């Protein structure tokens, strides 16, 4: 019965999201190329009060990209029902992709897709994989992890922050070990930990699904030690992370093909 209610609630929210995205197109006179879910719902460890973090890429008319003058390249909205929307112009998104921007890579590979038009999303994923710069991704997650890790050491961390700590540490470690884009789904990062830790994380994830994001609960010290070891390994081996350069001609071709 609980699963049925959750499904009904999700479908109603998805319908609301699609209506809001249609309004964004009409009000701003743009075309949405794709729209996805980001954040904890995409990662697979949302709480009952987690926002819906909708992220999208939009395209303006071709003439807008020929102007001498820069114009606004983001669209944002917030509704009263926990719907947080943010989108980037196609040019901005492509430039950030060429830099292996970790936040944008999270959008591209989100398992929850609300809108997908044409081949833009598929082609961007291909560019992302072929041009990924491990150093860029590693230091993004490593820098995010420092603040979270301080709270972990002080044993003053809510459950949301602990999962963010764990995810950023594991994503950095994934790049360190495999040199590729880390998966969006948290459970796919389990390849980096042992069976006991997987079970402990599953138990904690089940707990998170029943309490508010800012609630605090006891974190098993074995999990704390696992994350501590991963952060230590990341710090000790950060200098061996590979640097790769993007093929900018490929990005030019992609951008022009989608505009013309």
Coordinates of C-alpha atoms in Angstrom, one line a residue:
X1 CA 0.0 0.0 0.0
X2 CA 2.9 2.4 0.8
X3 CA 4.5 1.7 -2.5
X4 CA 1.2 2.4 -4.3
X5 CA 0.8 5.7 -2.5
X6 CA 4.4 6.7 -3.3
X7 CA 3.9 5.9 -7.0
X8 CA 0.8 8.0 -7.1
X9 CA 2.6 10.8 -5.4
X10 CA 5.5 10.6 -7.8
X11 CA 3.3 10.5 -10.9
X12 CA 1.4 13.6 -9.7
X13 CA 4.7 15.4 -9.0
X14 CA 6.1 14.4 -12.4
X15 CA 3.0 15.9 -14.1
X16 CA 3.5 19.1 -12.1
X17 CA 7.2 19.2 -13.2
X18 CA 6.2 18.8 -16.9
X19 CA 3.7 21.6 -16.6
X20 CA 6.2 23.9 -15.0
X21 CA 8.8 23.1 -17.7
X22 CA 6.2 23.8 -20.4
X23 CA 5.6 27.2 -18.7
X24 CA 9.4 27.9 -18.7
X25 CA 9.5 27.3 -22.5
X26 CA 6.5 29.6 -23.2
X27 CA 7.5 32.4 -20.8
X28 CA 11.2 32.5 -22.0
X29 CA 10.6 31.6 -25.6
X30 CA 13.1 28.7 -25.5
X31 CA 13.2 25.1 -26.4
X32 CA 14.1 22.6 -23.7
X33 CA 16.5 20.0 -25.1
X34 CA 16.4 17.8 -22.1
X35 CA 15.3 17.9 -18.4
X36 CA 16.4 15.6 -15.6
X37 CA 16.3 15.1 -11.9
X38 CA 19.5 15.9 -9.9
X39 CA 20.5 15.7 -6.3
X40 CA 19.4 13.0 -3.8
X41 CA 16.5 11.7 -5.8
X42 CA 18.8 11.0 -8.7
X43 CA 21.4 9.6 -6.4
X44 CA 18.9 7.2 -4.9
X45 CA 18.9 8.3 -1.2
X46 CA 16.2 10.9 -0.9
X47 CA 14.3 11.6 2.3
X48 CA 10.5 12.2 2.5
X49 CA 11.1 16.0 2.5
X50 CA 13.7 16.1 -0.2
X51 CA 13.2 18.7 -2.9
X52 CA 12.7 17.8 -6.5
X53 CA 15.9 19.3 -8.2
X54 CA 15.0 19.7 -11.8
X55 CA 17.8 20.6 -14.2
X56 CA 17.6 21.3 -17.9
X57 CA 19.3 22.6 -21.0
X58 CA 17.5 24.9 -23.3
X59 CA 18.2 26.4 -26.8
X60 CA 17.3 29.9 -28.0
X61 CA 16.7 30.9 -31.6
X62 CA 19.8 30.7 -33.8
X63 CA 20.1 34.5 -34.1
X64 CA 20.6 34.8 -30.3
X65 CA 24.0 33.0 -30.7
X66 CA 25.1 35.5 -33.4
X67 CA 24.7 38.6 -31.3
X68 CA 27.8 40.6 -30.3
X69 CA 26.4 41.0 -26.8
X70 CA 26.3 38.4 -24.0
X71 CA 22.9 37.7 -22.6
X72 CA 21.5 35.8 -19.6
X73 CA 22.4 32.1 -19.9
X74 CA 20.5 30.6 -17.0
X75 CA 16.8 30.2 -16.0
X76 CA 15.8 29.4 -12.5
X77 CA 12.5 28.9 -10.7
X78 CA 11.2 27.7 -7.3
X79 CA 7.6 26.6 -6.5
X80 CA 5.8 26.2 -3.3
X81 CA 5.7 22.4 -3.6
X82 CA 9.4 21.7 -3.2
X83 CA 10.2 22.0 -6.9
X84 CA 13.6 23.6 -7.5
X85 CA 14.4 24.3 -11.2
X86 CA 17.6 25.4 -12.8
X87 CA 18.6 25.4 -16.5
X88 CA 21.6 26.4 -18.6
X89 CA 21.6 27.8 -22.1
X90 CA 22.9 25.3 -24.7
X91 CA 26.1 27.2 -25.3
X92 CA 26.9 27.6 -21.6
X93 CA 26.2 23.9 -21.1
X94 CA 28.5 22.9 -24.0
X95 CA 31.4 25.0 -22.7
X96 CA 31.0 23.5 -19.2
X97 CA 30.9 20.0 -20.7
X98 CA 34.3 20.7 -22.5
X99 CA 35.7 21.4 -19.0
X100 CA 34.3 18.2 -17.6
X101 CA 32.2 20.2 -15.2
X102 CA 31.2 17.6 -12.6
X103 CA 27.8 19.1 -11.8
X104 CA 26.8 19.0 -15.4
X105 CA 28.0 15.5 -15.8
X106 CA 25.6 14.6 -13.0
X107 CA 22.8 16.0 -15.1
X108 CA 23.8 14.2 -18.2
X109 CA 23.9 10.7 -16.6
X110 CA 20.9 11.1 -14.3
X111 CA 18.7 8.0 -14.3
X112 CA 15.6 10.2 -14.1
X113 CA 14.8 11.9 -17.3
X114 CA 11.7 14.1 -17.7
X115 CA 12.2 15.5 -21.2
X116 CA 14.6 14.3 -24.0
X117 CA 14.3 15.8 -27.5
X118 CA 16.4 14.8 -30.4
X119 CA 19.9 13.4 -30.0
X120 CA 21.4 16.2 -27.8
X121 CA 21.5 14.3 -24.6
X122 CA 22.9 11.1 -26.2
X123 CA 25.5 13.1 -28.1
X124 CA 26.5 15.1 -25.0
X125 CA 27.0 11.8 -23.1
X126 CA 29.3 10.6 -25.9
X127 CA 31.3 13.8 -25.8
X128 CA 31.5 13.6 -22.0
X129 CA 32.9 10.0 -22.0
X130 CA 35.4 10.6 -24.8
X131 CA 36.7 13.9 -23.3
X132 CA 36.5 13.4 -19.6
X133 CA 39.4 15.0 -17.7
X134 CA 39.9 13.0 -14.5
X135 CA 41.8 15.9 -12.7
X136 CA 38.8 18.2 -13.1
X137 CA 36.3 15.7 -11.7
X138 CA 38.6 14.5 -8.9
X139 CA 39.3 17.9 -7.5
X140 CA 35.7 18.9 -7.7
X141 CA 34.6 16.1 -5.4
X142 CA 37.8 16.4 -3.3
X143 CA 37.2 20.1 -2.6
X144 CA 33.5 19.5 -1.7
X145 CA 34.5 16.6 0.6
X146 CA 36.7 18.7 2.8
X147 CA 33.9 20.7 4.5
X148 CA 31.8 17.6 5.0
X149 CA 34.7 15.6 6.4
X150 CA 35.3 18.2 9.1
X151 CA 31.8 17.6 10.4
X152 CA 32.3 13.9 10.3
X153 CA 35.4 14.2 12.4
X154 CA 33.5 16.3 14.9
X155 CA 30.7 13.8 15.1
X156 CA 28.2 16.5 14.5
X157 CA 26.6 15.6 11.2
X158 CA 23.0 15.1 10.1
X159 CA 22.1 12.1 7.9
X160 CA 22.0 14.1 4.7
X161 CA 25.5 15.5 5.2
X162 CA 26.9 12.1 6.0
X163 CA 25.6 10.7 2.7
X164 CA 27.0 13.8 0.9
X165 CA 30.3 13.1 2.6
X166 CA 30.2 9.5 1.5
X167 CA 29.2 10.2 -2.0
X168 CA 31.8 12.9 -2.7
X169 CA 34.5 10.7 -1.2
X170 CA 33.5 7.7 -3.3
X171 CA 33.2 9.7 -6.5
X172 CA 36.7 11.1 -6.1
X173 CA 37.9 7.6 -5.3
X174 CA 36.2 6.2 -8.4
X175 CA 38.0 8.7 -10.6
X176 CA 41.3 7.9 -8.8
X177 CA 40.9 4.2 -9.5
X178 CA 39.1 4.0 -12.8
X179 CA 39.8 7.4 -14.5
X180 CA 36.2 7.6 -15.7
X181 CA 33.0 9.5 -14.9
X182 CA 31.6 8.2 -11.6
X183 CA 28.1 6.8 -11.7
X184 CA 25.2 8.9 -10.5
X185 CA 23.4 6.2 -8.5
X186 CA 25.0 5.9 -5.1
X187 CA 24.7 2.1 -5.0
X188 CA 26.7 1.8 -8.2
X189 CA 29.6 3.2 -6.2
X190 CA 29.5 0.1 -4.0
X191 CA 32.1 -1.4 -6.3
X192 CA 34.6 0.5 -4.1
X193 CA 33.6 -1.0 -0.8
X194 CA 33.3 -4.4 0.8
X195 CA 30.1 -6.4 1.4
X196 CA 29.7 -5.5 5.1
X197 CA 29.9 -1.8 4.2
X198 CA 27.3 -2.2 1.5
X199 CA 24.9 -3.8 4.0
X200 CA 25.5 -1.0 6.5
X201 CA 24.9 1.7 3.8
X202 CA 21.7 -0.1 2.8
X203 CA 20.4 0.0 6.4
X204 CA 21.3 3.6 6.7
X205 CA 19.6 4.4 3.4
X206 CA 16.4 2.7 4.6
X207 CA 16.6 4.9 7.7
X208 CA 17.1 8.0 5.6
X209 CA 14.0 7.2 3.6
X210 CA 11.9 7.6 6.8
X211 CA 13.3 10.7 8.5
X212 CA 13.8 14.3 7.5
X213 CA 17.0 15.4 5.8
X214 CA 18.3 17.5 8.7
X215 CA 17.5 14.9 11.3
X216 CA 20.5 13.3 13.1
X217 CA 20.8 9.7 13.7
X218 CA 23.6 7.4 14.9
X219 CA 26.1 6.6 12.1
X220 CA 27.7 3.2 12.5
X221 CA 31.4 3.8 13.3
X222 CA 32.4 1.1 10.8
X223 CA 31.0 3.3 8.1
X224 CA 32.7 6.4 9.5
X225 CA 36.0 4.4 9.3
X226 CA 35.4 3.3 5.7
X227 CA 34.9 6.9 4.6
X228 CA 37.9 8.0 6.7
X229 CA 40.1 5.5 4.9
X230 CA 38.8 6.5 1.4
X231 CA 39.4 10.2 2.1
X232 CA 42.9 9.4 3.3
X233 CA 43.6 7.4 0.2
X234 CA 42.3 10.2 -2.0
X235 CA 44.5 12.7 -0.3
X236 CA 47.6 10.5 -0.4
X237 CA 47.2 9.7 -4.1
X238 CA 45.8 12.9 -5.5
X239 CA 49.0 13.7 -7.4
X240 CA 48.7 10.6 -9.6
X241 CA 45.3 11.6 -11.1
X242 CA 45.6 11.8 -14.9
X243 CA 45.1 15.1 -16.8
X244 CA 43.5 14.9 -20.3
X245 CA 42.7 17.6 -22.8
X246 CA 39.4 17.9 -24.5
X247 CA 39.1 17.8 -28.3
X248 CA 37.7 21.3 -28.8
X249 CA 37.1 20.7 -32.5
X250 CA 34.6 17.9 -31.6
X251 CA 32.7 20.4 -29.4
X252 CA 32.6 23.0 -32.1
X253 CA 31.2 20.5 -34.6
X254 CA 28.6 19.3 -32.1
X255 CA 27.5 22.8 -31.2
X256 CA 27.2 24.0 -34.8
X257 CA 25.4 20.8 -35.9
X258 CA 22.7 21.4 -33.3
X259 CA 22.2 25.0 -34.2
X260 CA 22.1 24.8 -38.0

